[in-house]
Coordinates of C-alpha atoms and ligand atoms in Angstrom, one line a residue:
X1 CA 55.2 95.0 87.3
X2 CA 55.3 93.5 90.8
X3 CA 54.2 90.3 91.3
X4 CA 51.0 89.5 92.9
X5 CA 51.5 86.3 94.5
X6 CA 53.1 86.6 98.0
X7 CA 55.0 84.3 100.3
X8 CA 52.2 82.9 101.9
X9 CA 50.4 81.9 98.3
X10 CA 53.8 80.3 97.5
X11 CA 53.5 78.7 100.8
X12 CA 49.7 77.6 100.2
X13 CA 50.2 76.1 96.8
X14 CA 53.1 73.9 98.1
X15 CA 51.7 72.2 100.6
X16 CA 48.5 71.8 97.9
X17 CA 50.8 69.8 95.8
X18 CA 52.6 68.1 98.2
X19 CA 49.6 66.5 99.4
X20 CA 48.4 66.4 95.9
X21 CA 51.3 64.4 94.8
X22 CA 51.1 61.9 97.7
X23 CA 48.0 61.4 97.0
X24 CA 48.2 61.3 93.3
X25 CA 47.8 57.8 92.4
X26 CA 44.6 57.1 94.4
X27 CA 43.4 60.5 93.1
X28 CA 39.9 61.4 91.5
X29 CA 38.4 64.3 90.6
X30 CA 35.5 66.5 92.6
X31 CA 31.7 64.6 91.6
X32 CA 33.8 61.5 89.6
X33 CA 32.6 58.5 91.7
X34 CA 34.9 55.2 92.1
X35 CA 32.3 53.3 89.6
X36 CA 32.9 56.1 86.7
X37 CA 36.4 55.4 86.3
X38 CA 37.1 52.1 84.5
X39 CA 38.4 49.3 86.8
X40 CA 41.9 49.0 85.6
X41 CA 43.4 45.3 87.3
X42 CA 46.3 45.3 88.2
X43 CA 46.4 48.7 89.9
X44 CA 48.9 51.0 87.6
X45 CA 51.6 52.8 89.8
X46 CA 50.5 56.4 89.1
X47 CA 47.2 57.5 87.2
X48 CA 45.6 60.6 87.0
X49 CA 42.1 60.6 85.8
X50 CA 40.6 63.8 84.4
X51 CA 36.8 64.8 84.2
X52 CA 36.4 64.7 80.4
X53 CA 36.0 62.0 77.9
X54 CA 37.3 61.0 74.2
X55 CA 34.9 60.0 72.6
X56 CA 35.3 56.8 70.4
X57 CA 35.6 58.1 66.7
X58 CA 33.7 56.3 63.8
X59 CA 36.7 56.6 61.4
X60 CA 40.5 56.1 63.2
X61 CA 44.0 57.0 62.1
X62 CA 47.0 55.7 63.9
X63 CA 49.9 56.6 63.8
X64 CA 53.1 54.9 65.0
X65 CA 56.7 54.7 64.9
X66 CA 59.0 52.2 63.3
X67 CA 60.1 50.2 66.6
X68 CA 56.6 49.9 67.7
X69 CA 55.7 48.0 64.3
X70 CA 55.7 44.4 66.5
X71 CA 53.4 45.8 69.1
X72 CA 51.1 47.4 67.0
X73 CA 49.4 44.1 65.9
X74 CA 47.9 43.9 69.5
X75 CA 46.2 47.3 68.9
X76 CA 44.6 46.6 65.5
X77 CA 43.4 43.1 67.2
X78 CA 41.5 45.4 69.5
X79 CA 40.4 48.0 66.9
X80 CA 39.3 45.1 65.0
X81 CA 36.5 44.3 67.7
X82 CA 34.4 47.8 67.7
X83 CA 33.1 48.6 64.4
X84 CA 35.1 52.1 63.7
X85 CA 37.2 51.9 60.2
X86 CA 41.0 52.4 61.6
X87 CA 44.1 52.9 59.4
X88 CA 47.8 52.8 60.7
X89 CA 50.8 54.9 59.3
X90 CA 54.5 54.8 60.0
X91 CA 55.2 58.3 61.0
X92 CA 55.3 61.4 63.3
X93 CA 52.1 63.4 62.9
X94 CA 49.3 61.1 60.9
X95 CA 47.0 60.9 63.5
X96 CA 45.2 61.4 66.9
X97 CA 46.5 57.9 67.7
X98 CA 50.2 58.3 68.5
X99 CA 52.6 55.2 69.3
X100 CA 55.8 55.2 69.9
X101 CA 58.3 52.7 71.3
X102 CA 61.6 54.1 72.3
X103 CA 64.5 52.8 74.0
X104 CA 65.4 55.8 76.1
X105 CA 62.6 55.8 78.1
X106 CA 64.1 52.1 79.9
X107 CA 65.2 54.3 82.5
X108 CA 62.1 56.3 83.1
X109 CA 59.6 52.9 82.3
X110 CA 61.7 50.3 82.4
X111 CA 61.7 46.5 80.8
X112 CA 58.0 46.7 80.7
X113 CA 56.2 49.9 81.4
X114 CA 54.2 52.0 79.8
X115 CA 53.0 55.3 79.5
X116 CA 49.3 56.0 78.2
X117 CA 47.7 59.3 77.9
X118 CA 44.1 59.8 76.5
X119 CA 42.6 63.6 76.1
X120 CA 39.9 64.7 74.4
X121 CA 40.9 64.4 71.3
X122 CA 43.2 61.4 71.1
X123 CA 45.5 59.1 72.5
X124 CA 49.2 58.5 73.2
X125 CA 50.9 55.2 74.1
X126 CA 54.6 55.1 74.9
X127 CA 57.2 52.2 76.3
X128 CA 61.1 51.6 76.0
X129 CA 60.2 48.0 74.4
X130 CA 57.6 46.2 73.5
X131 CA 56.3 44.2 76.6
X132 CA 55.4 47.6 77.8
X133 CA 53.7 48.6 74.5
X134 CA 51.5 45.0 75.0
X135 CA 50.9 45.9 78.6
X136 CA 49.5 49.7 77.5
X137 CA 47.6 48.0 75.6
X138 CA 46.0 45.6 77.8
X139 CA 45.5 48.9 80.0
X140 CA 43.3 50.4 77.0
X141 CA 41.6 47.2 76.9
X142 CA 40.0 46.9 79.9
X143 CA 39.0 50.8 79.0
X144 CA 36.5 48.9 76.3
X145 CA 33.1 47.5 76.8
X146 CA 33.7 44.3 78.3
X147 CA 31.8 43.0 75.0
X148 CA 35.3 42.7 72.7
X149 CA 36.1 39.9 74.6
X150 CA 34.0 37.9 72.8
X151 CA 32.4 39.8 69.7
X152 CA 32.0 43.4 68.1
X153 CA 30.9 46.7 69.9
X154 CA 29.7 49.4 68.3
X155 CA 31.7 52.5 68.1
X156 CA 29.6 54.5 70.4
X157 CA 31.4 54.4 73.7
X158 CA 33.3 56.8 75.5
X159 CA 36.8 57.0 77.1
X160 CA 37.7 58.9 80.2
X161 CA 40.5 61.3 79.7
X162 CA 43.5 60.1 81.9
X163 CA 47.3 59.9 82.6
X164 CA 48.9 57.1 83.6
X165 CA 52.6 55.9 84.3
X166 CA 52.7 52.7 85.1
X167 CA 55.0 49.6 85.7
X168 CA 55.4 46.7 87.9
X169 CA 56.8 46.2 91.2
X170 CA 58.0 42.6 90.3
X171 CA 59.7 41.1 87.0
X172 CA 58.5 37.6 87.8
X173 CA 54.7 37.4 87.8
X174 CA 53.8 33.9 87.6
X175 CA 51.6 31.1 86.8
X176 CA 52.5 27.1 87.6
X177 CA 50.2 24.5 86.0
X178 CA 51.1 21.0 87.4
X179 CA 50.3 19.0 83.8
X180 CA 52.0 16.0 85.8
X181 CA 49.4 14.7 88.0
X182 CA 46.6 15.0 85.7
X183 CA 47.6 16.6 81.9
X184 CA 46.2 20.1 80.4
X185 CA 45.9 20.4 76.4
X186 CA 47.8 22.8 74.5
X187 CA 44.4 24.2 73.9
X188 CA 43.6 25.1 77.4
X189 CA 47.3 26.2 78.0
X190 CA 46.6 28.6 75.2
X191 CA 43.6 30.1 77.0
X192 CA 45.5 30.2 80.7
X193 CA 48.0 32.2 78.5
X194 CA 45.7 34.5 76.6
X195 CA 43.7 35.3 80.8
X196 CA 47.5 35.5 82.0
X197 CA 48.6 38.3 80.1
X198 CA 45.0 40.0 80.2
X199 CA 46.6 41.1 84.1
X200 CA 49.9 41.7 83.1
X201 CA 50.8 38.1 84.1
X202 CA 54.6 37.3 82.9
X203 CA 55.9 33.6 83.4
X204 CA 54.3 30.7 82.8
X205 CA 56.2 27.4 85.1
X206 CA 55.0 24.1 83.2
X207 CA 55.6 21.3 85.9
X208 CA 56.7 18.8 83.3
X209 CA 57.1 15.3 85.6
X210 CA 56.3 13.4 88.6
X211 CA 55.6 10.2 89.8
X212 CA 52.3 10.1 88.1
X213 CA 53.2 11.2 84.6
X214 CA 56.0 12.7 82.3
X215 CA 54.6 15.5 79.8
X216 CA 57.5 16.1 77.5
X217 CA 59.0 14.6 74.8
X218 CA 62.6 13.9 75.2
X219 CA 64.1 12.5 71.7
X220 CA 67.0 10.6 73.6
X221 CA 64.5 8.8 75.7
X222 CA 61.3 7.8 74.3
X223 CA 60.2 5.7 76.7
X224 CA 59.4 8.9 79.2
X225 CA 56.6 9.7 77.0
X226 CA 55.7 6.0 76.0
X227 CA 55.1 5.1 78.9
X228 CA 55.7 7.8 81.8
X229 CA 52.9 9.3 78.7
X230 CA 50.0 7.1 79.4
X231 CA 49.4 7.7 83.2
X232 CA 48.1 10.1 85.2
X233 CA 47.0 10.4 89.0
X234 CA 43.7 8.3 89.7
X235 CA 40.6 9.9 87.5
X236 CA 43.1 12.1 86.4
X237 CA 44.3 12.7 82.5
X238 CA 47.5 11.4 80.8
X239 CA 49.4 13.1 77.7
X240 CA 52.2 14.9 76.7
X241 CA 53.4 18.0 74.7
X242 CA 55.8 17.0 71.8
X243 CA 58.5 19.2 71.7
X244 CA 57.0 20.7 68.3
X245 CA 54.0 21.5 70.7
X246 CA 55.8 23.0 73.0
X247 CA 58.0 25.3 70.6
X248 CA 54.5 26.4 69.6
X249 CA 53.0 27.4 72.9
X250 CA 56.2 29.2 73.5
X251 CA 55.9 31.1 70.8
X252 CA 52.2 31.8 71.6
X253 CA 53.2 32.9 75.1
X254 CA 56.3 35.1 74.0
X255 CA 54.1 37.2 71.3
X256 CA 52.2 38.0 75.1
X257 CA 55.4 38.5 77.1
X258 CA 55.3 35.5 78.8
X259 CA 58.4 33.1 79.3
X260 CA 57.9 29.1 79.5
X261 CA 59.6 27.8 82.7
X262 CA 59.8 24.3 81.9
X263 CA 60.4 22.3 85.1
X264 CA 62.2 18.8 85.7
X265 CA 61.2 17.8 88.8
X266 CA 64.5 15.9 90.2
X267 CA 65.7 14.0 92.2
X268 CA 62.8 12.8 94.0
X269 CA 58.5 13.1 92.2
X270 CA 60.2 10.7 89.3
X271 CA 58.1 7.2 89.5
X272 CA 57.4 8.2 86.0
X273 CA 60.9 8.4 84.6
X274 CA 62.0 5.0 87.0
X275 CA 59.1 3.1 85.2
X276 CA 59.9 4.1 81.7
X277 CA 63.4 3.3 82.4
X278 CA 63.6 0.7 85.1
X279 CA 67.6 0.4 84.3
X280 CA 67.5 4.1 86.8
X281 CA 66.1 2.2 90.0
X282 CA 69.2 1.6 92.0
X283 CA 70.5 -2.1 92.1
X284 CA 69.5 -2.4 96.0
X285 CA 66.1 -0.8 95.0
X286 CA 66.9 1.6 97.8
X287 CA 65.4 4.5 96.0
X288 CA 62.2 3.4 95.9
X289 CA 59.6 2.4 98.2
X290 CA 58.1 -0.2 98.6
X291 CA 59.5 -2.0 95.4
X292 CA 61.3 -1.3 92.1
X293 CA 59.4 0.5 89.4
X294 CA 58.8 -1.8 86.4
X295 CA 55.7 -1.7 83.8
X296 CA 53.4 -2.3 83.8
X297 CA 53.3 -0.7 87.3
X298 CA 52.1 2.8 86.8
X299 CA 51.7 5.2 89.9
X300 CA 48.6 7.2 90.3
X301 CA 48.2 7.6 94.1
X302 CA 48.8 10.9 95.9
X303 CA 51.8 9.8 98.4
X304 CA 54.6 12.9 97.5
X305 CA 58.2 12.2 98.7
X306 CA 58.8 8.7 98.1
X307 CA 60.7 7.7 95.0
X308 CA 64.1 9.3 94.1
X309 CA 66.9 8.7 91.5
X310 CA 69.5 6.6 92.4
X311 CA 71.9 9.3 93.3
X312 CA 75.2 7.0 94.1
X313 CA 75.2 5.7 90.1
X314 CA 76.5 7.9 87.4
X315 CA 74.4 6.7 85.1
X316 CA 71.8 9.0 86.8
X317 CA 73.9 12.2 85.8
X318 CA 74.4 10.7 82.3
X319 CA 70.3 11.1 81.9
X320 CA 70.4 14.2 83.6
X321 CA 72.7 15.8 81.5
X322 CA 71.0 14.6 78.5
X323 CA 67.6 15.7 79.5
X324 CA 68.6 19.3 80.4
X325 CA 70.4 19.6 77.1
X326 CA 67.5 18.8 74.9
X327 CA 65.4 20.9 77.4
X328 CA 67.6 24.3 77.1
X329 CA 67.7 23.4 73.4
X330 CA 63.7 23.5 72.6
X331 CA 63.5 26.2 75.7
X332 CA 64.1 29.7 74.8
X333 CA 63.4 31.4 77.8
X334 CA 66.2 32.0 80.6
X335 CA 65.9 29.5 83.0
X336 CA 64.7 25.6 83.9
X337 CA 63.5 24.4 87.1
X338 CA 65.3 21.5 88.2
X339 CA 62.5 20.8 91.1
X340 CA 64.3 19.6 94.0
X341 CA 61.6 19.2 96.7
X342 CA 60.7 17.2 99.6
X343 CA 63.3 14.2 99.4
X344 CA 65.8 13.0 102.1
X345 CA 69.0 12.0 100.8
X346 CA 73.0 11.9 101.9
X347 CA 73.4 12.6 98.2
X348 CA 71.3 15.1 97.9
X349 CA 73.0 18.6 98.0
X350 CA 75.6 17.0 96.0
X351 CA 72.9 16.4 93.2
X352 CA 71.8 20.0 93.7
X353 CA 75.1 21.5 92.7
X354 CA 75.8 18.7 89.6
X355 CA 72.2 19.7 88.7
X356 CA 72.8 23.3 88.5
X357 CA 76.0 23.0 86.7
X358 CA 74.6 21.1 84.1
X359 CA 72.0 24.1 83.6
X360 CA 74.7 26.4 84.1
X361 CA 77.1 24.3 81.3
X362 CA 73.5 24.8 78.5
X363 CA 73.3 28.6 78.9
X364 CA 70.3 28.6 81.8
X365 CA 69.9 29.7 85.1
X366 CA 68.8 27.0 87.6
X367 CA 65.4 26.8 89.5
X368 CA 64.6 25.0 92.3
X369 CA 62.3 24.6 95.0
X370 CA 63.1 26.2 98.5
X371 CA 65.0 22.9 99.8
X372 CA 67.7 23.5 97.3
X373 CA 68.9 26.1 99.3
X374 CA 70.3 23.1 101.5
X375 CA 73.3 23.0 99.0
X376 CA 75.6 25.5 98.4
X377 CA 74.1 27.5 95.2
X378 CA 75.4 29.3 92.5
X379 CA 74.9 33.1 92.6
X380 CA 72.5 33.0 89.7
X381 CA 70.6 30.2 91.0
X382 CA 67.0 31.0 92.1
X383 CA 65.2 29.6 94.6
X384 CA 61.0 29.0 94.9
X385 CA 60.2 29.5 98.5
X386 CA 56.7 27.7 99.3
X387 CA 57.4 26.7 102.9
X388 CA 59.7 29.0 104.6
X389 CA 61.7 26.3 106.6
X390 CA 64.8 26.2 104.3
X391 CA 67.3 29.0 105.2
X392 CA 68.2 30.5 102.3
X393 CA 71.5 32.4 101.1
X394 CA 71.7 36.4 101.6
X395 CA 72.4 37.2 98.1
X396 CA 70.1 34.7 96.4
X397 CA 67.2 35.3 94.4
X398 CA 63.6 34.4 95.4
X399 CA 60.7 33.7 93.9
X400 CA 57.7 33.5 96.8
X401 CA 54.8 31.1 96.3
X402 CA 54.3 30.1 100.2
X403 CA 52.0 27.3 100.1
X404 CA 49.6 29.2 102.8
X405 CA 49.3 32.3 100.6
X406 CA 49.8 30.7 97.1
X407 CA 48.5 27.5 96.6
X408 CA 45.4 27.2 94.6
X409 CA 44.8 23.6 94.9
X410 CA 43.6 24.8 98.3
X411 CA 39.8 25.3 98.8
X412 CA 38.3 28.9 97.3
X413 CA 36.2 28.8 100.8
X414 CA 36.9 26.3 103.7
X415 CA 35.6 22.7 102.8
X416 CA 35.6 23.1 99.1
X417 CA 35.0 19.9 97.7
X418 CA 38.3 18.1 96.0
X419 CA 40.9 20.3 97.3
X420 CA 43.8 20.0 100.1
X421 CA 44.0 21.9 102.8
X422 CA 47.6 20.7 104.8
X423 CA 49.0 24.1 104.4
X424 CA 46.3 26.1 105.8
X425 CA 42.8 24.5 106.8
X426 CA 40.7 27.5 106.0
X427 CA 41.6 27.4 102.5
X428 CA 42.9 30.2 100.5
X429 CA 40.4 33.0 100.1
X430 CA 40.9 35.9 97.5
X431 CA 41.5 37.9 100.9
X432 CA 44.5 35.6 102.1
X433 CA 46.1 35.6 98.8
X434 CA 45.8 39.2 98.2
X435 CA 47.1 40.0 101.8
X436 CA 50.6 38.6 100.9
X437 CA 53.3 41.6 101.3
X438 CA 57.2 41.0 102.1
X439 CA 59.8 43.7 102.1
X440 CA 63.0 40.8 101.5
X441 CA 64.8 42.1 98.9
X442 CA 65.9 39.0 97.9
X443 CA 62.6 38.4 96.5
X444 CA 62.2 38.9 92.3
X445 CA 58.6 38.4 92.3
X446 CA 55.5 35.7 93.0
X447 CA 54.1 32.4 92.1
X448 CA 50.9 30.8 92.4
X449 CA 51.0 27.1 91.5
X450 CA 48.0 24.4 91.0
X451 CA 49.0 21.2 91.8
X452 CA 46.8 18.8 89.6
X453 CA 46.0 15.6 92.3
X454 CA 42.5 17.2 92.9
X455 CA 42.4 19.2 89.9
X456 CA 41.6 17.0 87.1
X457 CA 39.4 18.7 84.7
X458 CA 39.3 22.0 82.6
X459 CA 36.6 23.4 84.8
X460 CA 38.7 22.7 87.9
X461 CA 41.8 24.3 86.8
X462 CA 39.3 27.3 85.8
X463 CA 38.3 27.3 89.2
X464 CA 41.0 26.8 91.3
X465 CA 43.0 29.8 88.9
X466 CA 40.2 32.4 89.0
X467 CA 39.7 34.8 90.3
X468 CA 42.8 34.1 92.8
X469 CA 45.6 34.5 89.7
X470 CA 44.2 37.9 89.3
X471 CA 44.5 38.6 93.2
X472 CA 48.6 37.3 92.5
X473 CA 49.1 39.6 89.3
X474 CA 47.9 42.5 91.7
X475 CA 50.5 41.8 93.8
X476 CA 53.1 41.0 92.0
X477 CA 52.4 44.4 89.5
X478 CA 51.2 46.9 91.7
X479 CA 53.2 48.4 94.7
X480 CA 51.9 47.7 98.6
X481 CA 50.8 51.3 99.0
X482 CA 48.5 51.3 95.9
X483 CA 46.9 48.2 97.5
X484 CA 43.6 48.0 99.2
X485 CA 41.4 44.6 99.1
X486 CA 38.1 47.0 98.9
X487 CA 39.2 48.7 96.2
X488 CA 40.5 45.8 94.3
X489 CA 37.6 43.5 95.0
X490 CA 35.3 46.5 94.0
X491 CA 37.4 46.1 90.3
X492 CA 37.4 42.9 90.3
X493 CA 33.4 42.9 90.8
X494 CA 33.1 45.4 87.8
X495 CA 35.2 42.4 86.1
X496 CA 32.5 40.2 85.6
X497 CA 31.6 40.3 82.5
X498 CA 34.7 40.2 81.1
X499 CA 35.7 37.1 82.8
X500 CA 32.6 35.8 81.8
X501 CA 33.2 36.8 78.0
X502 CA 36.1 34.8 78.3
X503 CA 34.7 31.9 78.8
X504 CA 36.5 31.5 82.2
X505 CA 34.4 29.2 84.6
X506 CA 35.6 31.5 87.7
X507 CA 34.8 30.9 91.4
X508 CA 32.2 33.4 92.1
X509 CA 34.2 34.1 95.7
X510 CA 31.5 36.0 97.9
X511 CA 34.2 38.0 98.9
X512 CA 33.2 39.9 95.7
X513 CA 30.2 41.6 94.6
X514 CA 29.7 40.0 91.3
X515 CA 27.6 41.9 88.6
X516 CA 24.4 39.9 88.0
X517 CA 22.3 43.0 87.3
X518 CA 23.6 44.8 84.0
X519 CA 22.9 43.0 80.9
X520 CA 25.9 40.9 79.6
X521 CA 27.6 42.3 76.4
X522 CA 27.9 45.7 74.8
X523 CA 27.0 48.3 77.5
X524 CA 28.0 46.3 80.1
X525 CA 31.0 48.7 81.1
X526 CA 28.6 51.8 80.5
X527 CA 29.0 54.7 82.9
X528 CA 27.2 54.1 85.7
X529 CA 26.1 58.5 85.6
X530 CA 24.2 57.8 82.6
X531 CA 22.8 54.8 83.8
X532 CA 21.1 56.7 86.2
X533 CA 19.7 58.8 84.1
Ligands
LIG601 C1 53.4 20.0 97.6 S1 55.6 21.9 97.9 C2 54.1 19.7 96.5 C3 53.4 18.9 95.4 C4 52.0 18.6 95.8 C5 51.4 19.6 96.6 C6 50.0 19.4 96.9 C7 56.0 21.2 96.6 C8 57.1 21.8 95.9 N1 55.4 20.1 96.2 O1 54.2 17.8 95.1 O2 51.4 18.3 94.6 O3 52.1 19.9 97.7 O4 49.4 20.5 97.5

């Protein structure tokens, strides 16, 4: 029989999906508003939603394959929350649930994507490892009522039939909690990890010393902690994690994908370490003004820049070396930051490169704020950009966290009480940090850090983090063409209850329409079609 379809057809339906392909990720279908699809932060690379819906069985079997069986614990964590009996079996073909975790899709998914299909009769969740298992699932997640983050939902919700094939744009997608200036419990770390990996979020950086306090115990020198322990910037709160501790929040945050970067900061920010060990001070007192650091005089002022090791004794390297190696020891993620920031000394590229050699000589890669990049660096070495006046090698690594895009100790809104603004007088809206885009290829990824001299209570940290962090997992996940400030504020806003279930005492930014209408809890994330009705 001849065919029917002629060259202009052929023609016709290829420029329909040529434009339907460009267009695919931002795609909806005819009549389905913006507000009927769930509000998935960050923005996954390609999704396709369809008009249909699964509806949420009262009785659930799972099925799953043998390498998924360490992910799979995330799932029933979330099945546990909505009252539907669920049952999971090792196999092929047990269920309308199918996951599967299989190495040869790296190349398709990579290190930590995800693949997550949900039709009208089931689901399918598929990754090459299991970080991108845990992220599917955190996609599914935010598919729930916004009630599971803090109690059970009934069964009787609905979930839009989609396809999505997603993974990030960046491997480093990170955190910094300064725990120096003024100390944050285990507890609360524990929660900032449990919000991190909610968006995707992938590296927590722990800075571990400065002037005003040391927060880790080092066996070899239990003075840091004795006494570098007990102080903390003015109003601000001492402590320190034990190493047990920290072993224990690693192994909290690697369960959720996220790596511990512990950081060091040397040679200057170290009044804590000088006072706990006054033998460091150099003999002429040169590296320290305005006089040797001795107990019982403890530093909790906000001057940056002006105590520093004494760099011409070797004694200095002997602590060095000795603190790195107990660090890389208790510290199972890749790296440790060796600080490196805003100190002038002859010495001081010299320090860099013994510095990162003794990382190098424990099995880690280096760290270091932008002005290492004064010494000559390693290949491996990585360098954490926050100022942009330090050239920096061609072939080096980069982490961004420019101070005027990244810095959440800066003001929400212009003026905010108790935060800086030297790096950019405005403050830091949600708008500034979400307008952050580079094409260096150098760069690995982003950073937000908040520095603790201001920041001196739970609530403040809360504040300060959210909802910028989530702004920074946007774009460090989701690529620049899939980014639009509307549309992610317009999630964001449909994110309210969530946060607030969560427990997180956010900044209600006016940049976003927060939801103060719907009725906290089960139905909160109800479609908005049959609210209308
Ligand atoms: C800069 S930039 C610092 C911190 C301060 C912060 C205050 C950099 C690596 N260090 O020591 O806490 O500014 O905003």
């Amino acid at each position: 029989m001849k065919s029917k379809i002629n060259k202009f057809q052929v023609f016709y339906l290829l420029v329909i999906l040529l434009n339907f392909s460009c267009y695919a990720t931002q795609a909806l279908p005819e009549k389905v508003k913006k507000e009927d699809i769930p509000a998935i932060i960050p923005a996954p690379q390609n999704v396709e939603w369809g008009t249909g819906y699964y509806n949420f069985p009262e009785n659930l079997k799972v099925c799953y394959n043998t390498e998924s069986k360490n992910s799979i614990q995330w799932l029933e964590k979330l099945l546990a929350v909505t009252k539907t009996k669920f049952e999971f079996n090792d196999g092929d073909d047990c269920g309308n649930w199918k996951i599967s975790v299989d190495p040869e899709l790296k190349e398709q998914l990579g290190e930590e994507g995800y693949q997550l299909e949900i039709n009208t009769s089931g689901i399918s969740l598929k990754s090459a490892t299991d970080a991108g298992m845990f992220y599917g699932i955190q996609t599914l997640r935010q598919m729930f009522p916004a009630a599971i983050e803090n109690g059970k939902v009934s069964s009787d919700f609905k979930l839009r039939t989609v396809e999505i094939t997603d993974k990030p744009l960046y491997s480093w997608r990170g955190s910094m909690l300064d725990i120096a200036r003024s100390f944050l419990s285990k507890e609360y770390i524990k929660k900032h990890i449990d919000r991190m990996a909610l968006y995707k979020m992938n590296r927590l950086h722990l800075h571990l010393s400065d002037d005003q306090g040391w927060r880790i115990e080092i066996k070899e020198y239990p003075k840091l902690t004795e006494i570098g322990g007990k102080s903390a910037v003015k109003n601000g709160r001492a402590g320190y994690l034990t190493q047990k501790e920290y072993i224990e929040l690693q192994e909290y945050a690697a369960k959720r994908n996220i790596v511990i970067v512990p950081e060091i900061d040397m040679p200057g920010h170290i009044y804590a370490a000088l006072v706990s060990y006054p033998e460091l001070n150099c003999e002429n007192n040169k590296n320290i003004e305005p006089k040797r650091a001795e107990p019982p005089n403890i530093y909790e002022g906000y001057k940056v820049g002006w105590t520093k090791l004494c760099l011409e004794d070797p004694t200095t390297y002997q602590f060095v070396d000795s603190i790195v190696k107990e660090l890389a020891e208790i510290t199972v993620g890749d790296w440790i930051h060796i600080g490196g920031d805003e100190i002038e000394d002859p010495l001081y590229e010299e320090f860099i490169q013994k510095a990162d050699s003794i990382v190098r000589k424990y099995d880690k890669t280096a760290i270091g704020w932008e002005e290492s990049a004064k010494a000559e660096l390693s290949g491996d070495f990585v360098v954490q950009r926050w100022n942009d006046q330090t050239p920096i090698g061609e072939n080096q690594k980069i982490i961004d966290s420019f101070c005027k895009f990244f810095y959440l100790d800066h003001g929400n809104v212009t003026d905010q009480e108790n935060t800086y603004k030297w790096c950019r007088k405005e403050g830091l809206s949600l708008e500034t940090v979400y307008s952050y885009q580079t094409d260096d290829k150098r760069v690995i990824g982003v950073e937000a850090p908040v520095w603790s001299e201001l920041v001196i209570s739970d609530d403040r940290a809360d504040d300060r983090l959210w909802p910028r962090s989530i702004a920074v997992a946007e774009i460090g996940w989701s690529k620049a063409e899939n980014r639009n400030f509307q549309d992610f504020t317009g999630r964001l806003a449909r994110h309210t209850h969530r946060l607030e279930n969560l427990g997180i005492k956010y900044f209600k930014s006016p940049e976003v329409k927060w939801d103060t209408t719907r009725e906290k809890g089960i139905f909160s994330e109800k479609l908005s079609k049959e609210e209308d009705e």
